[in-house]
Short mmCIF file of C-alpha atoms in Angstrom, two decimals:
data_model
loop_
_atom_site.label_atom_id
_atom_site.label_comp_id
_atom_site.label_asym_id
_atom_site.label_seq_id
_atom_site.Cartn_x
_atom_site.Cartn_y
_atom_site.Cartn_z
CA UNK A 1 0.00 0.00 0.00
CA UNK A 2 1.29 2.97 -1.06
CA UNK A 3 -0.77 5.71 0.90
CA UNK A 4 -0.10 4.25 4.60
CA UNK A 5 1.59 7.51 5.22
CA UNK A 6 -1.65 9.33 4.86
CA UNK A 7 -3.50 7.14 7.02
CA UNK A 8 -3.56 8.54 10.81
CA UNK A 9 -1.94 6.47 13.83
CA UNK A 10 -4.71 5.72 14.73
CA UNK A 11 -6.50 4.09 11.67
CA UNK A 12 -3.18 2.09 11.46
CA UNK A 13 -3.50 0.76 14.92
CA UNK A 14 -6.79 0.19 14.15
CA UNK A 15 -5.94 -1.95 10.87
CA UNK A 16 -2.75 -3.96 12.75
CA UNK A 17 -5.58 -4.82 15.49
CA UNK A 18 -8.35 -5.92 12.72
CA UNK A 19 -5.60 -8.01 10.56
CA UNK A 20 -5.61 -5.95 7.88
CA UNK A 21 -2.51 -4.23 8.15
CA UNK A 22 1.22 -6.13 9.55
CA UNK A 23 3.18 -4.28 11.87
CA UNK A 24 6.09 -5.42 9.69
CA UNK A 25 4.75 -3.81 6.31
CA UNK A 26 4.17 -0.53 7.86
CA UNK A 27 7.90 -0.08 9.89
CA UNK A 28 9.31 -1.14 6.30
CA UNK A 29 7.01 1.33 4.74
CA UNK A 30 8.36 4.52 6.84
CA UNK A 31 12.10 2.79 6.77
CA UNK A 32 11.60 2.73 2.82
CA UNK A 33 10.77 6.84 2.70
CA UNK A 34 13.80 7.82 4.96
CA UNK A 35 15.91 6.47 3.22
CA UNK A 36 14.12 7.82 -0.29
CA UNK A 37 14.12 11.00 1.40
CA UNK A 38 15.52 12.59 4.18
CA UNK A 39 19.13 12.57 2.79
CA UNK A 40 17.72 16.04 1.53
CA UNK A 41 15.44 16.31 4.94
CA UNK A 42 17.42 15.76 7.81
CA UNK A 43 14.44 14.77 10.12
CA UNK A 44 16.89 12.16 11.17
CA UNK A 45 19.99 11.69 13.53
CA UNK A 46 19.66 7.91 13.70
CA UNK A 47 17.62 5.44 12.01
CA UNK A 48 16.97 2.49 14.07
CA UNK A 49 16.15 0.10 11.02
CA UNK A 50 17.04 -3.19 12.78
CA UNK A 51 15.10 -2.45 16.37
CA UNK A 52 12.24 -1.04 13.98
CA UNK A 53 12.23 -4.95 12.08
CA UNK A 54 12.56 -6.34 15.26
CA UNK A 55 9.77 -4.13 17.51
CA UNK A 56 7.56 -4.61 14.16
CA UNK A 57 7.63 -8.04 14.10
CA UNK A 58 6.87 -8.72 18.15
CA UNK A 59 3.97 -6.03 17.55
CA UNK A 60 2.53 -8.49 14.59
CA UNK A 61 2.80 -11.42 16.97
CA UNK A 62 0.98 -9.91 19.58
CA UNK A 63 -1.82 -9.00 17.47
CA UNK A 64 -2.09 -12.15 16.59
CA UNK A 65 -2.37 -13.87 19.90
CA UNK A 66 -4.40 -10.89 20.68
CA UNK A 67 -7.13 -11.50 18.18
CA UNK A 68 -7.53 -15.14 19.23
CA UNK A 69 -7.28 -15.03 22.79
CA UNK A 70 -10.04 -11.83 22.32
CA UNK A 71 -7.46 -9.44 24.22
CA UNK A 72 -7.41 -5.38 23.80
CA UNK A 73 -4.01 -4.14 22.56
CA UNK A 74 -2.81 -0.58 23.14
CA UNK A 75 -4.24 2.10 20.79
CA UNK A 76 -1.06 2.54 19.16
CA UNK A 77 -0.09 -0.74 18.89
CA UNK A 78 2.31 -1.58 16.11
CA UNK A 79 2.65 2.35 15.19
CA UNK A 80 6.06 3.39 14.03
CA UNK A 81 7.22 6.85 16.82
CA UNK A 82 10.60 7.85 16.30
CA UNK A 83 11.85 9.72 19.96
CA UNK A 84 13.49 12.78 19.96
CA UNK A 85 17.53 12.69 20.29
CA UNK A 86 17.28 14.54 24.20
CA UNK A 87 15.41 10.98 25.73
CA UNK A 88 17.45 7.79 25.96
CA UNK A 89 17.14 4.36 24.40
CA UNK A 90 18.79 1.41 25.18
CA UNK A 91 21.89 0.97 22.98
CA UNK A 92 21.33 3.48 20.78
CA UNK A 93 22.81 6.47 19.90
CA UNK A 94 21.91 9.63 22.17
CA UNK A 95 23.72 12.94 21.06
CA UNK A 96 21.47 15.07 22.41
CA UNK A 97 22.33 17.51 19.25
CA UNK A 98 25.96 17.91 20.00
CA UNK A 99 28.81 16.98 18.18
CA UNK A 100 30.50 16.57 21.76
CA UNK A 101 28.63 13.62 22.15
CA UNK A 102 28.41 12.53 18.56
CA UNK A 103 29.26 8.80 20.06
CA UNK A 104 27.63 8.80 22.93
CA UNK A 105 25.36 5.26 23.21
CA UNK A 106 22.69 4.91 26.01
CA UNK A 107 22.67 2.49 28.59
CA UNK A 108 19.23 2.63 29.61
CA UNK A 109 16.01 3.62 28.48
CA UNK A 110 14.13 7.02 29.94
CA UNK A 111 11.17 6.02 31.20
CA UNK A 112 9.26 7.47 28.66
CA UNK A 113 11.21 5.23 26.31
CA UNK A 114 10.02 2.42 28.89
CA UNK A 115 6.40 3.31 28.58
CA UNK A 116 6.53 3.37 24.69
CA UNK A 117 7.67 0.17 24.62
CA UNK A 118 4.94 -1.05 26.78
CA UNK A 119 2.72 0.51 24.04
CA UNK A 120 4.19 -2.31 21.37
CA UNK A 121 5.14 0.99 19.55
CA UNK A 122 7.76 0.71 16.96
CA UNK A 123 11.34 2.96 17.03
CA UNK A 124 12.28 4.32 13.56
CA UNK A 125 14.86 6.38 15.14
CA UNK A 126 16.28 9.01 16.71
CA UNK A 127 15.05 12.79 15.19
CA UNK A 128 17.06 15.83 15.07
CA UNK A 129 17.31 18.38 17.57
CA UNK A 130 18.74 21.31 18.71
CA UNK A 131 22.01 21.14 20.47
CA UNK A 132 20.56 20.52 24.25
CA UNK A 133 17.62 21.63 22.84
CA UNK A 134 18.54 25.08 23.87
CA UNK A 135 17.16 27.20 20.72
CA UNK A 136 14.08 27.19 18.68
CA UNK A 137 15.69 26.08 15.40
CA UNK A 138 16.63 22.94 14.38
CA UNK A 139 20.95 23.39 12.90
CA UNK A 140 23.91 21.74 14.68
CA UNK A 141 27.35 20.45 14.32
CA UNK A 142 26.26 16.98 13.27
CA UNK A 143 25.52 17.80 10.16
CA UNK A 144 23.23 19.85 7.86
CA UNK A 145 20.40 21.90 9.05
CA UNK A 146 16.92 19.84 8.80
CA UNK A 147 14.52 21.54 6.26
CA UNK A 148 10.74 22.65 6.24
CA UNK A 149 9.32 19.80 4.25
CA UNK A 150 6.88 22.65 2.24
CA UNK A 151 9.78 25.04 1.49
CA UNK A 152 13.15 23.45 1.98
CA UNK A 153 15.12 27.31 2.76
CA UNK A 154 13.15 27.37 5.57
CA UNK A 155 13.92 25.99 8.99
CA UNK A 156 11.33 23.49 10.35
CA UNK A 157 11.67 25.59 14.08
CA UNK A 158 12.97 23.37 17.26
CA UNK A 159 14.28 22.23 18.95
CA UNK A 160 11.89 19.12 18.02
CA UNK A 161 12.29 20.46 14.38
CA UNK A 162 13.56 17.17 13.35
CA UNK A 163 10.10 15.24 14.91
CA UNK A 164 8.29 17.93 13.15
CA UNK A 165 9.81 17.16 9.59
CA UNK A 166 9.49 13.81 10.19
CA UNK A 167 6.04 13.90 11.13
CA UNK A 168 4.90 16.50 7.79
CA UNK A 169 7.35 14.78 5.62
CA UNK A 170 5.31 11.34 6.25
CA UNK A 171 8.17 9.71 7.47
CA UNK A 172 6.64 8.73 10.81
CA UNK A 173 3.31 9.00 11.55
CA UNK A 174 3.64 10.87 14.64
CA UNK A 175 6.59 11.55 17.13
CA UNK A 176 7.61 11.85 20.41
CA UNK A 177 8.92 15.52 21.67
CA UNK A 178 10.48 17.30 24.14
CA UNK A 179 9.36 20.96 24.96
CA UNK A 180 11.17 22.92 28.04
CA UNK A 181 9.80 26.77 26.35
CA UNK A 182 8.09 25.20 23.25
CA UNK A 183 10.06 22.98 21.32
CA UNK A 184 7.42 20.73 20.40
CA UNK A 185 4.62 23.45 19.80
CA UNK A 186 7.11 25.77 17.74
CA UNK A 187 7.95 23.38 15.34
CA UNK A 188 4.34 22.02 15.18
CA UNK A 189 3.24 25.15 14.36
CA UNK A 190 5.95 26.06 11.50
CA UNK A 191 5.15 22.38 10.23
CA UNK A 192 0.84 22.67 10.72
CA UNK A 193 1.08 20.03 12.71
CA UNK A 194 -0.86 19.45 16.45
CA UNK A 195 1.77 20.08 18.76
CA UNK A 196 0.49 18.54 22.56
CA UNK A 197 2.68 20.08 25.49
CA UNK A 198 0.86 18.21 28.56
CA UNK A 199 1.12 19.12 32.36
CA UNK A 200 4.30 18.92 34.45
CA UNK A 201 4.65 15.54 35.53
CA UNK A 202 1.73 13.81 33.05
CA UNK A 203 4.75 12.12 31.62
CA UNK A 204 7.97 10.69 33.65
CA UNK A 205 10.50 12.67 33.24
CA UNK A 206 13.26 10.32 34.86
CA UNK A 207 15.27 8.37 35.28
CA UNK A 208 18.30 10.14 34.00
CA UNK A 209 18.53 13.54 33.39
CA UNK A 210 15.37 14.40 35.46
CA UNK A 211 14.57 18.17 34.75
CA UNK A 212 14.26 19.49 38.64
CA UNK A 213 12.86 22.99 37.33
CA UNK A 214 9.94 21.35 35.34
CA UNK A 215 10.40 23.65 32.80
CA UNK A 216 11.31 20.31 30.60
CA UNK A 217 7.82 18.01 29.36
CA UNK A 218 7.85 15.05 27.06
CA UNK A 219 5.20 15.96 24.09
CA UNK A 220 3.45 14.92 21.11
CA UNK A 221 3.44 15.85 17.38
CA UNK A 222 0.44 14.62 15.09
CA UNK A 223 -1.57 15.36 11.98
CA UNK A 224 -4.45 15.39 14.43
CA UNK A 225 -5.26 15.61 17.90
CA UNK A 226 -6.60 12.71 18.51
CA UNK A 227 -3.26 10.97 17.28
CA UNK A 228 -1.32 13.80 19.62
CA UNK A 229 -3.87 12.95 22.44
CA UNK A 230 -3.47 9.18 22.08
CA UNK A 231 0.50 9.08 21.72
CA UNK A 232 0.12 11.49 24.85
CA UNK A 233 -1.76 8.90 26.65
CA UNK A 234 0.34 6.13 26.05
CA UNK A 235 3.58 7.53 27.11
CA UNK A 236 1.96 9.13 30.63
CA UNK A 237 2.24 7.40 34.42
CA UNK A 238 3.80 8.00 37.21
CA UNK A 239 7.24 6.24 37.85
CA UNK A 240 9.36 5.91 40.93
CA UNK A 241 11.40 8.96 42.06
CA UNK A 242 9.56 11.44 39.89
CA UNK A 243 9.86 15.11 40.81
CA UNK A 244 6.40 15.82 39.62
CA UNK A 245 3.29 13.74 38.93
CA UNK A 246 0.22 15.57 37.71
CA UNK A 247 -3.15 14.03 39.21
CA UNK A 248 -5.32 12.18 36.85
CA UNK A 249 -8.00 13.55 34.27
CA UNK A 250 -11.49 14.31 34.75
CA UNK A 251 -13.32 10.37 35.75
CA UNK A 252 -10.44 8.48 34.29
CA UNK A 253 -11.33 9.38 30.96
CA UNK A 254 -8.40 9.02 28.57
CA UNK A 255 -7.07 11.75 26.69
CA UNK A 256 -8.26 10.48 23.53
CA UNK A 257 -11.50 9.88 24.53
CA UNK A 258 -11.86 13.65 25.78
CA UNK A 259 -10.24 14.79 22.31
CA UNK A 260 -13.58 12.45 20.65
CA UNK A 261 -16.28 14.74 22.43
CA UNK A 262 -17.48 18.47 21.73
CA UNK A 263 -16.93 20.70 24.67
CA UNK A 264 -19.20 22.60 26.78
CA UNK A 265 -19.78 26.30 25.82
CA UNK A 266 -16.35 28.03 27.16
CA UNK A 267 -15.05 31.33 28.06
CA UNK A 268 -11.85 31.83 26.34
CA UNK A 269 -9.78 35.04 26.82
CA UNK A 270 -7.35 36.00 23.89
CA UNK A 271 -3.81 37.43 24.37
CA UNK A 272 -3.33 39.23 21.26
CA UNK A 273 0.01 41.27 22.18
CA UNK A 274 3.17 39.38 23.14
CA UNK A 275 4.22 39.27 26.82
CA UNK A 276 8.05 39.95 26.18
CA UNK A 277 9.33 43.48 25.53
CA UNK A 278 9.92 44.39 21.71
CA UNK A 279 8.25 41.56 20.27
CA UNK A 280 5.97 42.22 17.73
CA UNK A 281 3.43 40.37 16.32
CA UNK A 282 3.41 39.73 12.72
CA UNK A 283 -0.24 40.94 10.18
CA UNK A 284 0.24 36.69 9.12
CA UNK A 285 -0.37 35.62 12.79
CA UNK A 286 -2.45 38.24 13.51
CA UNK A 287 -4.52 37.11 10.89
CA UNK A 288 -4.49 33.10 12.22
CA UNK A 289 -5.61 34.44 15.66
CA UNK A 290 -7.93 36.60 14.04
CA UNK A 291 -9.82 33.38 11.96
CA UNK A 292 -9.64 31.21 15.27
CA UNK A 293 -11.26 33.69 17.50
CA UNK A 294 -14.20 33.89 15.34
CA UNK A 295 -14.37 30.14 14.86
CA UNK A 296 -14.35 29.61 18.58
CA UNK A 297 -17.14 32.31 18.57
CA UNK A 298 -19.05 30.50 15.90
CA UNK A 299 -18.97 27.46 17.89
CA UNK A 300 -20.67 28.44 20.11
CA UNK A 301 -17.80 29.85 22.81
CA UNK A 302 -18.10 32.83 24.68
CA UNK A 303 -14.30 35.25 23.18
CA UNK A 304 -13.14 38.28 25.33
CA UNK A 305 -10.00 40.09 24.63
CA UNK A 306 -7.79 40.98 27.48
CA UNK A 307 -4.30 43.11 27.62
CA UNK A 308 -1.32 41.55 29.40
CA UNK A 309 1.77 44.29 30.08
CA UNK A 310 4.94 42.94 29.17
CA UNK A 311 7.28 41.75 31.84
CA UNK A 312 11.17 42.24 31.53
CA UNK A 313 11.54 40.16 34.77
CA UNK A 314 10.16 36.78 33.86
CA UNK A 315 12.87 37.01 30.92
CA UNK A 316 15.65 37.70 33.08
CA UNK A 317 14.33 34.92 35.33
CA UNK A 318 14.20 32.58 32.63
CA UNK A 319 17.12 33.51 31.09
CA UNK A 320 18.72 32.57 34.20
CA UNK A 321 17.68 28.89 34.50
CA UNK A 322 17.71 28.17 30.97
CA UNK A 323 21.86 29.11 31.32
CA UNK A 324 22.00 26.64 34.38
CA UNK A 325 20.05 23.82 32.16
CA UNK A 326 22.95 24.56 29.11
CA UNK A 327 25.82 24.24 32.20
CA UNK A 328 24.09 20.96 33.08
CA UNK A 329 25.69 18.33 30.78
CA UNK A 330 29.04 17.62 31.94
CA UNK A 331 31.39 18.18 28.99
CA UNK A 332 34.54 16.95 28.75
CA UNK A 333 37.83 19.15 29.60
CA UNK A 334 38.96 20.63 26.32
CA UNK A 335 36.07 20.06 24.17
CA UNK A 336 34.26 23.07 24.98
CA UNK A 337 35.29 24.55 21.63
CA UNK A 338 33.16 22.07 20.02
CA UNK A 339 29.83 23.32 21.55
CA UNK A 340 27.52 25.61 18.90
CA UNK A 341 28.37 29.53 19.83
CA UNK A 342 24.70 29.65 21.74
CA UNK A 343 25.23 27.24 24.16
CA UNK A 344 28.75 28.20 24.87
CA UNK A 345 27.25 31.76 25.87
CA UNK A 346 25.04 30.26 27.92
CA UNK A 347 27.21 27.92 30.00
CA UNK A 348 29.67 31.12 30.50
CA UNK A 349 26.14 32.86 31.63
CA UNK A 350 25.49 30.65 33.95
CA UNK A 351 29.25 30.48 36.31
CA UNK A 352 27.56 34.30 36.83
CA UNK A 353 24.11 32.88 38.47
CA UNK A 354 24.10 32.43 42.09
CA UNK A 355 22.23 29.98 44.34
CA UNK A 356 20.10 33.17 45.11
CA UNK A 357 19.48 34.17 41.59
CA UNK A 358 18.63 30.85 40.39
CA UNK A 359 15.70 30.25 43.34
CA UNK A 360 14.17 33.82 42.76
CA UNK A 361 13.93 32.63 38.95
CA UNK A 362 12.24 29.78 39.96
CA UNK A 363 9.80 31.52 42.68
CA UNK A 364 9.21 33.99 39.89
CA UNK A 365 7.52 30.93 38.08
CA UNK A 366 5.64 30.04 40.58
CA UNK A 367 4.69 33.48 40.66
CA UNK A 368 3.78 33.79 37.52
CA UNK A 369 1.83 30.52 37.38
CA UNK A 370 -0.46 31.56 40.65
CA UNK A 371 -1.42 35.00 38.45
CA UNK A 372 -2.93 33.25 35.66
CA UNK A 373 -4.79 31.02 37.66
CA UNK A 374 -6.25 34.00 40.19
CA UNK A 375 -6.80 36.33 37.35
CA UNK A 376 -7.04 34.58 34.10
CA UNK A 377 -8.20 30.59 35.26
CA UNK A 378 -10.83 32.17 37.90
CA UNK A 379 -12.87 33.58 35.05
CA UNK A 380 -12.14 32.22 31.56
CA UNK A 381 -11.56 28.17 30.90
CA UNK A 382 -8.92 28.81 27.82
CA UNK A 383 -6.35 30.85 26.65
CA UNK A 384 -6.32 32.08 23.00
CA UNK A 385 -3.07 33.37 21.27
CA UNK A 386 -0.66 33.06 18.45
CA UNK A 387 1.76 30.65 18.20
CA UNK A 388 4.18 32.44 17.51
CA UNK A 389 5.24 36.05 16.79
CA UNK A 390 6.21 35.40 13.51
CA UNK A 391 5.90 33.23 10.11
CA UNK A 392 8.64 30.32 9.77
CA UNK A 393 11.71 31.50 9.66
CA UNK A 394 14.37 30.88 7.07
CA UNK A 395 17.27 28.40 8.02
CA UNK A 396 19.98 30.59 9.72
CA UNK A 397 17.83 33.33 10.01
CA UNK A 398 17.26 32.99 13.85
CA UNK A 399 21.52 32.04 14.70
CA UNK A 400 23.69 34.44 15.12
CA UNK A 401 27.22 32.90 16.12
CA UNK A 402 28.94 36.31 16.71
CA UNK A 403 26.63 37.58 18.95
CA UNK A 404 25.02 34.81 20.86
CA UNK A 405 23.25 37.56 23.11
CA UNK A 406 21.42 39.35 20.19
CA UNK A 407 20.64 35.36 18.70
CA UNK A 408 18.47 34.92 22.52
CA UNK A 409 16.93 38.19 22.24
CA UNK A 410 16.16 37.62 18.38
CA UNK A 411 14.33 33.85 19.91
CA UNK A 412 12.55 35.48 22.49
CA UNK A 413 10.81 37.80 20.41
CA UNK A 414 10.21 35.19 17.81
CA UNK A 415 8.45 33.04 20.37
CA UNK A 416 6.97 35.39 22.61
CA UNK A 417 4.04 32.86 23.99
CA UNK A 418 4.94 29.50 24.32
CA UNK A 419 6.93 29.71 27.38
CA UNK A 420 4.95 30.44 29.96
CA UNK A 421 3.57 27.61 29.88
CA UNK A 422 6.60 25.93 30.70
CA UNK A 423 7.00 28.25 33.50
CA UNK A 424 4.19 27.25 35.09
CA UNK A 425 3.47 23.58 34.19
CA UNK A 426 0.23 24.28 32.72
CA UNK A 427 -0.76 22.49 29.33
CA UNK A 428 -1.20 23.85 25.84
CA UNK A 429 -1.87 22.74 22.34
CA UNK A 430 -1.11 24.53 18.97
CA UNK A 431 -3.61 23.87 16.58
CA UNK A 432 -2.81 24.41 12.76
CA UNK A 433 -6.10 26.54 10.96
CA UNK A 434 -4.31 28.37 8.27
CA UNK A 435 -1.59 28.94 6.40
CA UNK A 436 -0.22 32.56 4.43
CA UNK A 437 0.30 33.71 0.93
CA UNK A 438 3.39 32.10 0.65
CA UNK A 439 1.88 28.65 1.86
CA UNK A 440 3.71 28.28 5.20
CA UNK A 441 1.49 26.85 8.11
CA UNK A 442 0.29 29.81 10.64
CA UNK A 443 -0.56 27.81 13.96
CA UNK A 444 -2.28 29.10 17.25
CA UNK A 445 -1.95 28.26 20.80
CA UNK A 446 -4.46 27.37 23.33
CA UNK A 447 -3.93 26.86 26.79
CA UNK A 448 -5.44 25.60 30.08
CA UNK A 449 -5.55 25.27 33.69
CA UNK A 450 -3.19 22.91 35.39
CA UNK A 451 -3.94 19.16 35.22
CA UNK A 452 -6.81 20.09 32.01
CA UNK A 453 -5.52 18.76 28.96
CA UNK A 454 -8.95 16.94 28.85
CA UNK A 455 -10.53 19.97 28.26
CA UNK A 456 -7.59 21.38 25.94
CA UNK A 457 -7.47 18.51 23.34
CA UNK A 458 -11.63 18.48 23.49
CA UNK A 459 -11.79 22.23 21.87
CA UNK A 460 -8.52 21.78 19.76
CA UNK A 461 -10.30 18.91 18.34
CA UNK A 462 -13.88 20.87 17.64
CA UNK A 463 -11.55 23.71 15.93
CA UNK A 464 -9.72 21.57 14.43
CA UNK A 465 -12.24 19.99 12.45
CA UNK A 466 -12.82 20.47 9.17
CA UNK A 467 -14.09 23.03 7.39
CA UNK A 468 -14.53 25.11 11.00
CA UNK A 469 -12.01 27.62 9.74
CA UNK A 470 -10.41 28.56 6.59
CA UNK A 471 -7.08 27.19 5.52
CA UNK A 472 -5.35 30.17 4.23
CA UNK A 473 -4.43 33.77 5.21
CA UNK A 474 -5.09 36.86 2.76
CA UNK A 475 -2.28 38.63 4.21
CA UNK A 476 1.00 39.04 2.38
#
């Protein structure tokens, strides 16, 4: 079959449990476009074409004993998801986008690895990332930059760019994210995918390089949100030592299920103008939050605009601890030189944070994160803005190795909203409704209360639908 790259996760999953579809045919399907394709791509780090064979074919057994014996399988069992080069598998290659670690093999899996597994998912690979996945762009030492699939000058975003490409490309069906300021809902976005950021501690973030800030959340990327809500559910649950664990939805109701009903008539409040100084938002996405406002409103949703100043401090703050997180991985004596410009300026940053410094950054989140819920949560149910500030940006456009300062400054005004929702552990979802007169996918962003995906994925999934809004932007 030559189309199984249209189909959505879940309709595979759903013809590997009927019989209608081997596990086998569709890992060697996606194995068969990689290597067709992303020489020119890059989605790619690793491909993982033996485990893949292997996974595949214990996925097709267990369907098998699973429609005699009259057994349920997971819902995304046998479904190729490639993980994202930050999360650790098993004797396989983990660079986490560094060259310094171009030969660095895991010796465990993170338990989110653990939980896919479970899942009888199957591993393409490893995607490309973002060195650390410290900026929103997908280019590293490693090798060449990984392209927009719709216009190959332009960067796919990051630092999941590589799941994102993979994922619009059709060379995975969907793909497991990381997203510590909005690496997997940037990249959605640029791509039109569904980008799913859930709440701190919905997914394990151990056992190895647990993120003690919780700015750090594994995510999904999708073509829809049920696929996004599904690969979301399969890869949550608690696990031993976690820092965080996020309490469980509304009556046990899966996220999938929640993303399959309509919901109630909401309040939603838009954010229009960014929340960072000097960041200004572009007529293209102006003109995406301007079509999903009144589709929310012809739904049936109650849409009030309100004004949020911008705050200087919650940059500093986060400036702070995202220098700390780039100090973090222990690099060997006299291979500093081999770390991308960014991060270097960030690690020297961060020998000039104190103890102090670093937890009044992190009570400033906290701060931050009690605001919106006494003043935003305590009247409206959702959060409307852009995505981001600006259309896709052009490969190199966003870097800026003499002047690593100016390349932070030049990210934080290009992604003005998507962080503070990593600041506060609260979940959002980008939802892709149009694209502009060049063609490139405008996205939005909604977001929720703590611990409300449920609710999240539900009205992503009503706007979502189609024919709610229209697919492309008059502006130029």
């Amino acid at each position: 079959m030559s189309d199984l790259h249209e189909m959505t996760a879940l309709a595979q999953a759903g013809a590997v449990a009927r019989g209608e579809l081997s596990p086998v045919e569709l890992a060697d399907h996606y194995l068969g476009r990689i290597a067709e394709l992303d020489g020119e791509l890059g989605a790619y780090l690793t491909v993982t074409a033996e485990l893949a064979r292997s996974q595949a074919r214990r996925a097709e057994r267990e369907a098998v004993a699973a429609r005699r014996d009259g057994t349920r399988l997971s819902v995304l069992h046998g479904v190729p998801v490639p993980v994202k080069d930050l999360a650790q598998v098993e004797d396989v290659r983990c660079t986490w986008g560094s060259a310094v670690f171009a030969d660095h093999v895991s010796d465990a899996d993170d338990h989110v690895v653990t939980r896919l597994r479970e899942a009888g998912t199957v591993m393409l690979g490893k995607t490309n990332t973002a060195e650390f996945g410290l900026p929103c762009y997908t280019e590293n030492r490693l090798g060449p930059p990984t392209r927009h699939p719709l216009s190959p000058g332009h960067s796919p975003g990051g630092s999941s760019g590589g799941a994102a490409a993979a994922v619009a490309a059709g060379l995975a069906p969907l793909a497991h994210g990381t997203d510590a300021g909005g690496s997997v809902r940037i990249p959605s976005s640029v791509c039109g995918l569904v980008g799913l950021k859930p709440s701190r501690g919905r997914i394990s973030n151990g056992p190895l390089r647990p993120d003690v800030t919780g700015l750090s959340v594994h995510g999904a990327l999708a073509r829809t949100v049920a696929d996004a809500a599904a690969l979301v559910d399969v890869m949550a649950g608690r696990m031993p030592g976690d820092v965080y664990t996020a309490p469980p939805h509304p009556d046990g109701v899966t996220l999938l299920e929640h993303a399959r009903r309509d919901p109630r008539p909401l309040r939603c409040v838009v954010l229009r103008d960014p929340m960072v100084p000097d960041a200004v938002l572009h007529p293209d996405c102006a003109a995406a939050l301007d079509s999903a406002t009144a589709a929310l409103a012809a739904l049936g949703h109650e849409v009030e605009a309100v004004e949020m100043p911008p705050d200087p401090d919650i940059v500093a703050a986060f400036t702070r601890v995202w220098s700390v997180e780039a100090a973090s991985y222990e690099v060997e004596p006299g291979r500093e030189g081999e770390l991308m410009p960014f991060t270097a300026w960030l690690r020297r940053t961060a020998a000039g944070v104190s103890a102090r410094e670093y937890a009044t950054a992190l009570s400033t989140f906290r701060g931050l994160g009690q605001m919106l819920t006494d003043l935003l949560f305590a009247a409206y149910d959702v959060i409307l803005s852009p995505a981001l500030a600006e259309p896709p940006a052009l490969i190199g456009e966003l870097r800026n190795d003499e002047d690593p300062a100016a390349e932070f400054a030049r990210m934080t005004a290009f992604m003005p909203y998507t962080t503070v929702y990593n600041l506060t552990g609260m979940p959002s979802i980008t939802v892709p409704l149009t694209r502009n007169a060049e063609g490139l996918p405008i996205g939005v962003l909604l977001g929720g209360r703590y611990a409300d995906e449920a609710l999240l994925v539900s009205l992503a999934a009503q706007l979502h639908r189609p024919g709610t809004t229209s697919t492309t932007s008059t502006t130029h």
